[in-house]
Coordinates of C-alpha atoms and ligand atoms in Angstrom, one line a residue:
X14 CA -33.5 218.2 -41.1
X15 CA -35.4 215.9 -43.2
X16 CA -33.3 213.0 -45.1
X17 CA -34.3 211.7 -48.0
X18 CA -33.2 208.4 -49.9
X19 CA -34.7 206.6 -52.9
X20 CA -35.6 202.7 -52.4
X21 CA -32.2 200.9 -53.5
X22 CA -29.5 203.3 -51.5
X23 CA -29.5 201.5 -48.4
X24 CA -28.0 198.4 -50.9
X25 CA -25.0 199.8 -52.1
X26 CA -21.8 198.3 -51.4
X27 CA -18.6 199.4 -53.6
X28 CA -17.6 195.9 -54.7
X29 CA -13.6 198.2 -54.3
X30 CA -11.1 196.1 -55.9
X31 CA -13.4 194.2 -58.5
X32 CA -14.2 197.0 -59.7
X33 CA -13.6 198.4 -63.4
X34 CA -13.6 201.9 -63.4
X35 CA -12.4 202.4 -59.9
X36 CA -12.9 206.0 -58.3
X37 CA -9.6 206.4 -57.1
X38 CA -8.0 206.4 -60.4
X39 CA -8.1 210.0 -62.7
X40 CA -9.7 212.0 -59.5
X41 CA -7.6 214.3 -57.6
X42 CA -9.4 214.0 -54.1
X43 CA -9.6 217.5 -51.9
X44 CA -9.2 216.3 -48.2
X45 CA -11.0 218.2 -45.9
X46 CA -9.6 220.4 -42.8
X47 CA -10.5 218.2 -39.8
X48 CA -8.9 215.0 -41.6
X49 CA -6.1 216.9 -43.0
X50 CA -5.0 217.7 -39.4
X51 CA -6.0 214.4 -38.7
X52 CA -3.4 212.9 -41.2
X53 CA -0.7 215.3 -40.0
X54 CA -0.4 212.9 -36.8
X55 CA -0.1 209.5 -37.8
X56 CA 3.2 208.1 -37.3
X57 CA 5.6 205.1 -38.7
X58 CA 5.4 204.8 -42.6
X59 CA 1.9 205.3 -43.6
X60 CA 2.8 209.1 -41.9
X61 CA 6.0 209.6 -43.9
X62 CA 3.6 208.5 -47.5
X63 CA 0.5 210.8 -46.5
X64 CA 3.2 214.1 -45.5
X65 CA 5.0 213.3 -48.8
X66 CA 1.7 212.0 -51.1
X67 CA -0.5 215.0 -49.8
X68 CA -0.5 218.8 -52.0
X69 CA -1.6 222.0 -50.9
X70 CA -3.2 224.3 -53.6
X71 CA -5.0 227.6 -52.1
X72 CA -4.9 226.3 -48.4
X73 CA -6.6 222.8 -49.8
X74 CA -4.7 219.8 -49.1
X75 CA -5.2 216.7 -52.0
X76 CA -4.3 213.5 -52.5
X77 CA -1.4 213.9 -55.5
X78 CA -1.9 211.7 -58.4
X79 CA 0.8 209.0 -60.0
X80 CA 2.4 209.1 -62.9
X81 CA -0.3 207.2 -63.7
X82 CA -3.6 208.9 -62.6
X83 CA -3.6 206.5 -59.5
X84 CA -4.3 207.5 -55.8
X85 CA -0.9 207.4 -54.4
X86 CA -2.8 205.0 -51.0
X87 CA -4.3 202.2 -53.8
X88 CA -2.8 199.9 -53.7
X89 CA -1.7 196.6 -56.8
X90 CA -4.6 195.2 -55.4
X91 CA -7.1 198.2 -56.0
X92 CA -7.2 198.2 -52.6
X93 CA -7.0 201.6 -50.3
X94 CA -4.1 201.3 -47.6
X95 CA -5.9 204.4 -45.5
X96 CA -8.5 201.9 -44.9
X97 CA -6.5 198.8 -44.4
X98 CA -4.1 200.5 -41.8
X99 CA -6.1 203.2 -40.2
X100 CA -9.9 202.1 -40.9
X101 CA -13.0 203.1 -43.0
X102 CA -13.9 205.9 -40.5
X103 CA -10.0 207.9 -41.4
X104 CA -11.0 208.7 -44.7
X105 CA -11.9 212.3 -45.5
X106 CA -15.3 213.2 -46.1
X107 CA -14.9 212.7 -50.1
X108 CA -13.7 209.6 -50.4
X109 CA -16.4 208.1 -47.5
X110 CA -19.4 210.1 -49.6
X111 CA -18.5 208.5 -52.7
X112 CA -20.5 207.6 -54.5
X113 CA -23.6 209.5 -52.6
X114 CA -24.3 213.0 -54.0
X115 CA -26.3 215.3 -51.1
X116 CA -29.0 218.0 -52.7
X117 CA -29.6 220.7 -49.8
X118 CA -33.3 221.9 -50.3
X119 CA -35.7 224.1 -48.5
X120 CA -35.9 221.5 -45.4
X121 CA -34.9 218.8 -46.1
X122 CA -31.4 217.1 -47.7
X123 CA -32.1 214.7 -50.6
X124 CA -29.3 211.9 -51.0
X125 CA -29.0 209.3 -53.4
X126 CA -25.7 207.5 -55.5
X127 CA -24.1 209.0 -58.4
X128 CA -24.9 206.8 -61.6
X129 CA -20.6 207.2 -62.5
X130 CA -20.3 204.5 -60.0
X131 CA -20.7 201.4 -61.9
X132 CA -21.4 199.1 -58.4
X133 CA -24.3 202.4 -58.0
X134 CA -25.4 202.2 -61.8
X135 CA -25.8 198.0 -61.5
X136 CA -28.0 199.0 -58.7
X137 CA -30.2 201.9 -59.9
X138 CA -30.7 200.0 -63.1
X139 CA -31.4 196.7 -62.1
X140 CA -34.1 197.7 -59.9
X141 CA -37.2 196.1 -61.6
X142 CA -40.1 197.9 -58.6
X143 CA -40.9 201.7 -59.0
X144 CA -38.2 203.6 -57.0
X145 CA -39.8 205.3 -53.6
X146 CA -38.0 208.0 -52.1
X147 CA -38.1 207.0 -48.4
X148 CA -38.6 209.5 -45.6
X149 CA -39.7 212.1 -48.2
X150 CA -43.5 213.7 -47.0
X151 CA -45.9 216.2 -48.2
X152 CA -44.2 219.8 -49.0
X153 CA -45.2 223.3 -49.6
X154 CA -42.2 223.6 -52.1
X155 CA -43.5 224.0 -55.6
X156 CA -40.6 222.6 -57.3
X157 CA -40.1 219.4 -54.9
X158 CA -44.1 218.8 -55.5
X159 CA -43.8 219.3 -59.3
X160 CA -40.5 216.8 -59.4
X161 CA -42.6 214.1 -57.5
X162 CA -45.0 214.0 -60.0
X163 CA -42.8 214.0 -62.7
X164 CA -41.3 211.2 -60.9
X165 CA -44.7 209.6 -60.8
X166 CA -45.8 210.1 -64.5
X167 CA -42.1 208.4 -65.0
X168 CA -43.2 205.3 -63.4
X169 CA -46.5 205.0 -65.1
X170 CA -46.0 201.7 -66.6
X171 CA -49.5 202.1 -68.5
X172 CA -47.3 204.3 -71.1
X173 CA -44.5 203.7 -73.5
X174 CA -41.5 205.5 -72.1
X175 CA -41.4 207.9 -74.9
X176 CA -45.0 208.6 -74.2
X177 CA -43.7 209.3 -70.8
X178 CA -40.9 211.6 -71.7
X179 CA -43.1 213.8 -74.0
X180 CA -45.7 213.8 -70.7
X181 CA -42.7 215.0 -68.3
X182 CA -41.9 217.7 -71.1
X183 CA -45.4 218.8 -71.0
X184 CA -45.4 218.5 -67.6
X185 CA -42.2 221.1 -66.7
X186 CA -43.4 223.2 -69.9
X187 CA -40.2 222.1 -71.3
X188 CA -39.0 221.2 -75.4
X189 CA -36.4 219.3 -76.5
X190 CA -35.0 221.2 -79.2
X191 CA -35.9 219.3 -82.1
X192 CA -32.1 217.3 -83.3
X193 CA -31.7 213.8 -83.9
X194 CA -29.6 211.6 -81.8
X195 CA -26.9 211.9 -84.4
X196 CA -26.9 216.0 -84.4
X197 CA -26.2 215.9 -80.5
X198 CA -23.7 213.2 -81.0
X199 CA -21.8 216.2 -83.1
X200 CA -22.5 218.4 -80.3
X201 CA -21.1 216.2 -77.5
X202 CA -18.5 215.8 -79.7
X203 CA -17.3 219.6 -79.0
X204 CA -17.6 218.9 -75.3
X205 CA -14.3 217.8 -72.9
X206 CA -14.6 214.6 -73.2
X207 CA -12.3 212.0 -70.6
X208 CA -12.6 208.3 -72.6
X209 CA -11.4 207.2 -75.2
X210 CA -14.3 205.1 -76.1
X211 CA -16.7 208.0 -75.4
X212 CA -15.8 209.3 -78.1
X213 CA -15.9 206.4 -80.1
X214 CA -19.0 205.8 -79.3
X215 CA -20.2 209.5 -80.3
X216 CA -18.9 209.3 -83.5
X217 CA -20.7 205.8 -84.1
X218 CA -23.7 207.6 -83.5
X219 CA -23.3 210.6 -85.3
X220 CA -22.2 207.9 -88.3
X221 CA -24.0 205.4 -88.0
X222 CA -27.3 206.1 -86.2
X223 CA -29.7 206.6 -89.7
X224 CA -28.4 203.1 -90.6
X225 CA -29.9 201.6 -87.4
X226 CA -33.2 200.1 -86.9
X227 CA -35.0 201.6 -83.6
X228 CA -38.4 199.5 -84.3
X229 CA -36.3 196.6 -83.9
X230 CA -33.9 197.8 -81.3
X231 CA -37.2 198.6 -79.4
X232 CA -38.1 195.7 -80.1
X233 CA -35.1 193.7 -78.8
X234 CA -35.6 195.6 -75.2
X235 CA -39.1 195.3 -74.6
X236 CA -38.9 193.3 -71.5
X237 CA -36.0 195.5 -70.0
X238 CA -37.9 199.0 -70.7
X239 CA -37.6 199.7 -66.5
X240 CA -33.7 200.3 -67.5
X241 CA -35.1 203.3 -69.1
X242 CA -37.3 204.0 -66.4
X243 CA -34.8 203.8 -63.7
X244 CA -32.7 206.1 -65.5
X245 CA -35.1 208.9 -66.2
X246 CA -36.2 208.5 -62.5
X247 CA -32.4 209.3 -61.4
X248 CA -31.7 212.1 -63.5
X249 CA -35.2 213.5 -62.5
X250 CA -34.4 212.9 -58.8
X251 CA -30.6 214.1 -59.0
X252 CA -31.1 217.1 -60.9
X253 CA -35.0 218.5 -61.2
X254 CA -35.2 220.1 -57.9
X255 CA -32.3 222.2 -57.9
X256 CA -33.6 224.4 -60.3
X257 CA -33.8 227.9 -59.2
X258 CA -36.9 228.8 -61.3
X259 CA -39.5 227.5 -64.2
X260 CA -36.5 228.1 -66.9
X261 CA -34.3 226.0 -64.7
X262 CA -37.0 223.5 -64.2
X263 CA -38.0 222.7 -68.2
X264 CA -33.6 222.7 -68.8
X265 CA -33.4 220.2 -66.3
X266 CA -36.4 218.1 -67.2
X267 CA -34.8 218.5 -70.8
X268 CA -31.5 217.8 -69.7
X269 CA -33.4 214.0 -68.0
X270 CA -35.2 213.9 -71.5
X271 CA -31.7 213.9 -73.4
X272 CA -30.0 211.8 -71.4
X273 CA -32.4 209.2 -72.1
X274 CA -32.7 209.9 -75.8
X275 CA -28.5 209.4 -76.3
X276 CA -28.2 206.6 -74.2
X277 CA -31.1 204.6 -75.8
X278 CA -30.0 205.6 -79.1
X279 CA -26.2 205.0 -78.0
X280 CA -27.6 202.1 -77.1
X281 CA -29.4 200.9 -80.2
X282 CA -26.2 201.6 -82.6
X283 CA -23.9 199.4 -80.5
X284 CA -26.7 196.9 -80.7
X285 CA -27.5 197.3 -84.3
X286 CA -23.1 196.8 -84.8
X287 CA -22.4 193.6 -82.9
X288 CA -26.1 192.3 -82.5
X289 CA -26.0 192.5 -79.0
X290 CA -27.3 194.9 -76.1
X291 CA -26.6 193.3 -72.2
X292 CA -27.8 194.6 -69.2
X293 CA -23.5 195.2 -68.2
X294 CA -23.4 197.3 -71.4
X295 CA -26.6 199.2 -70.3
X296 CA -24.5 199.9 -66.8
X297 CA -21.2 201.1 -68.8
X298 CA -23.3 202.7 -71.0
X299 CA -25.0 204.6 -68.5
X300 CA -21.8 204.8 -66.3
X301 CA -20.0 206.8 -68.8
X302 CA -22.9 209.2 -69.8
X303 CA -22.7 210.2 -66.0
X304 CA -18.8 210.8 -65.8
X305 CA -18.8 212.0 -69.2
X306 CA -21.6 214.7 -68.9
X307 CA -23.3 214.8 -65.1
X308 CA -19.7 215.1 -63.3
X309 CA -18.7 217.5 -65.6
X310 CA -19.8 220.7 -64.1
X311 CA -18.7 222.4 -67.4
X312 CA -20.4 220.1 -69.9
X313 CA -23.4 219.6 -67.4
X314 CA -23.8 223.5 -67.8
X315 CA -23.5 223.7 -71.4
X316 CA -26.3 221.6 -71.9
X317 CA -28.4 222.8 -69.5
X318 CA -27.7 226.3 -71.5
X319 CA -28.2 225.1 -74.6
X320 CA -32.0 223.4 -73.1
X321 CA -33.1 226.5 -71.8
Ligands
SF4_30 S1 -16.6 203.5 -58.5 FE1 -18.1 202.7 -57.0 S2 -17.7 200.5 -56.9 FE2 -16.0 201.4 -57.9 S3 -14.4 201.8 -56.3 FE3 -15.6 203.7 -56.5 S4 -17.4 203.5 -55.0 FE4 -16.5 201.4 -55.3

């Protein structure tokens, strides 16, 4: 089977306990059969936690949260003890995969790195080169053809990156229904929502956003407009090809259209409040649109509903 990876993946390294938003708190992990069993033999005290720190729900077994939303094996230094006593290669499939997402299509399996990781976000937006897709080659599959020239009118650098949003739209016969940044703010607003500051940040943008200046915002970022770029290019490469149809393809080229819309105007309104906009707040930016709306199966759906 044909593996495919955009340029950066092979660069990712979680940067574990530095990081802010560590994976390990909030998630309830499934552990998968062969490491289950796996975990049912290990002896001494690491054995006595994972018999007593592992749940069964439906035949599943899962890692059971603290009190306070924390893997039971992280340890006070963000660390994981699973690795530390038994090795990288004892973790269940899950926790290894993280952040990597895996899109099974018609021959081949497309990988890449979720955009909630902030370590994969840093990467995927910092990237200043067009990103390739290595190993990919030519393909009968209509869709996968289509999304690869999506990709490729994304990274035309000869056009704004609004110009090449409304080209993408064209492209995938797709509309954005016609709301301002502040009317899907309300929207998102109705969604599940997991931060605090998420929704802080909505309802500064369903406030604030006529107050702000987008000329000048634009402005402000004109040398940093492959941030956008790299975004659009992600969502487009994540999500496009798993359409099952024309409908799903204009939702989903949409759904990359939105995502770009909120978090530049998300983006603008923080900057137009504290007269500021750095590439970290870009990544947490970014970071929290994923784990807020793309990992989200529920609010990823609703959207792509509502885009159809
Ligand atoms: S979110 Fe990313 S960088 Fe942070 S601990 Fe998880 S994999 Fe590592």
């Amino acid at each position: 089977m044909q593996q495919i990876v955009p340029s950066y993946y092979t660069k990712f390294h979680c940067i574990g306990s530095a990081c802010r938003h560590n994976c390990c708190i909030g998630s309830e992990i499934d552990i998968d059969p062969d490491t289950a069993a796996f975990y049912r033999t290990v002896s001494g005290e690491l054995g006595r936690r994972l018999h007593t720190c592992i749940g069964h729900t439906g035949g599943v077994s899962h890692f059971m949260l603290s009190s306070d939303e924390r893997c039971p094996f992280l340890n006070t230094d963000n660390l994981c003890d699973i690795i530390l006593e038994l090795g990288e290669d004892r973790l269940c499939n899950i926790c290894a995969d993280h952040p990597r997402f895996r899109n099974e299509l018609p021959g081949r399996v497309e990988v890449g790195l979720g955009l909630c990781c902030e370590e994969a976000a840093r990467l995927i937006l910092g990237e200043r080169e067009p990103t390739t897709l290595i190993g990919s080659t030519a393909t009968d599959d209509a869709i996968i053809t289509l999304r690869d020239e999506v990709i490729a009118t994304l990274q035309n650098r000869s056009l704004t990156v609004p110009n090449r949003v409304d080209a993408i739209l064209t492209q995938c016969g797709a509309t954005l229904p016609p709301a301002y940044p502040d009317e899907w703010a309300s929207l998102l607003l109705t969604l599940e929502r997991l931060e605090p500051t998420w929704t802080t940040r909505l309802e500064r943008l369903r406030d604030d956003f006529a107050n702000t200046d987008l000329a000048a915002f634009d402005a402000y970022m004109a040398e940093r407009q492959t941030e956008y770029e790299q975004l659009l290019v992600y969502l487009v490469y994540r999500h496009l090809a798993n359409a099952a149809d024309a409908d799903g393809v204009a939702a989903r080229a949409a759904f990359a259209s939105l995502g770009y819309t909120l978090i530049h105007a998300l983006g603008a309104v923080q900057w137009s409040e504290i007269g500021n906009f750095t590439f970290e707040d870009q990544v947490e930016l970014a970071r929290q649109f994923s784990a807020e709306i793309e990992y989200s199966d529920e609010n990823l759906y609703i959207l792509l509903d509502q885009l159809q």
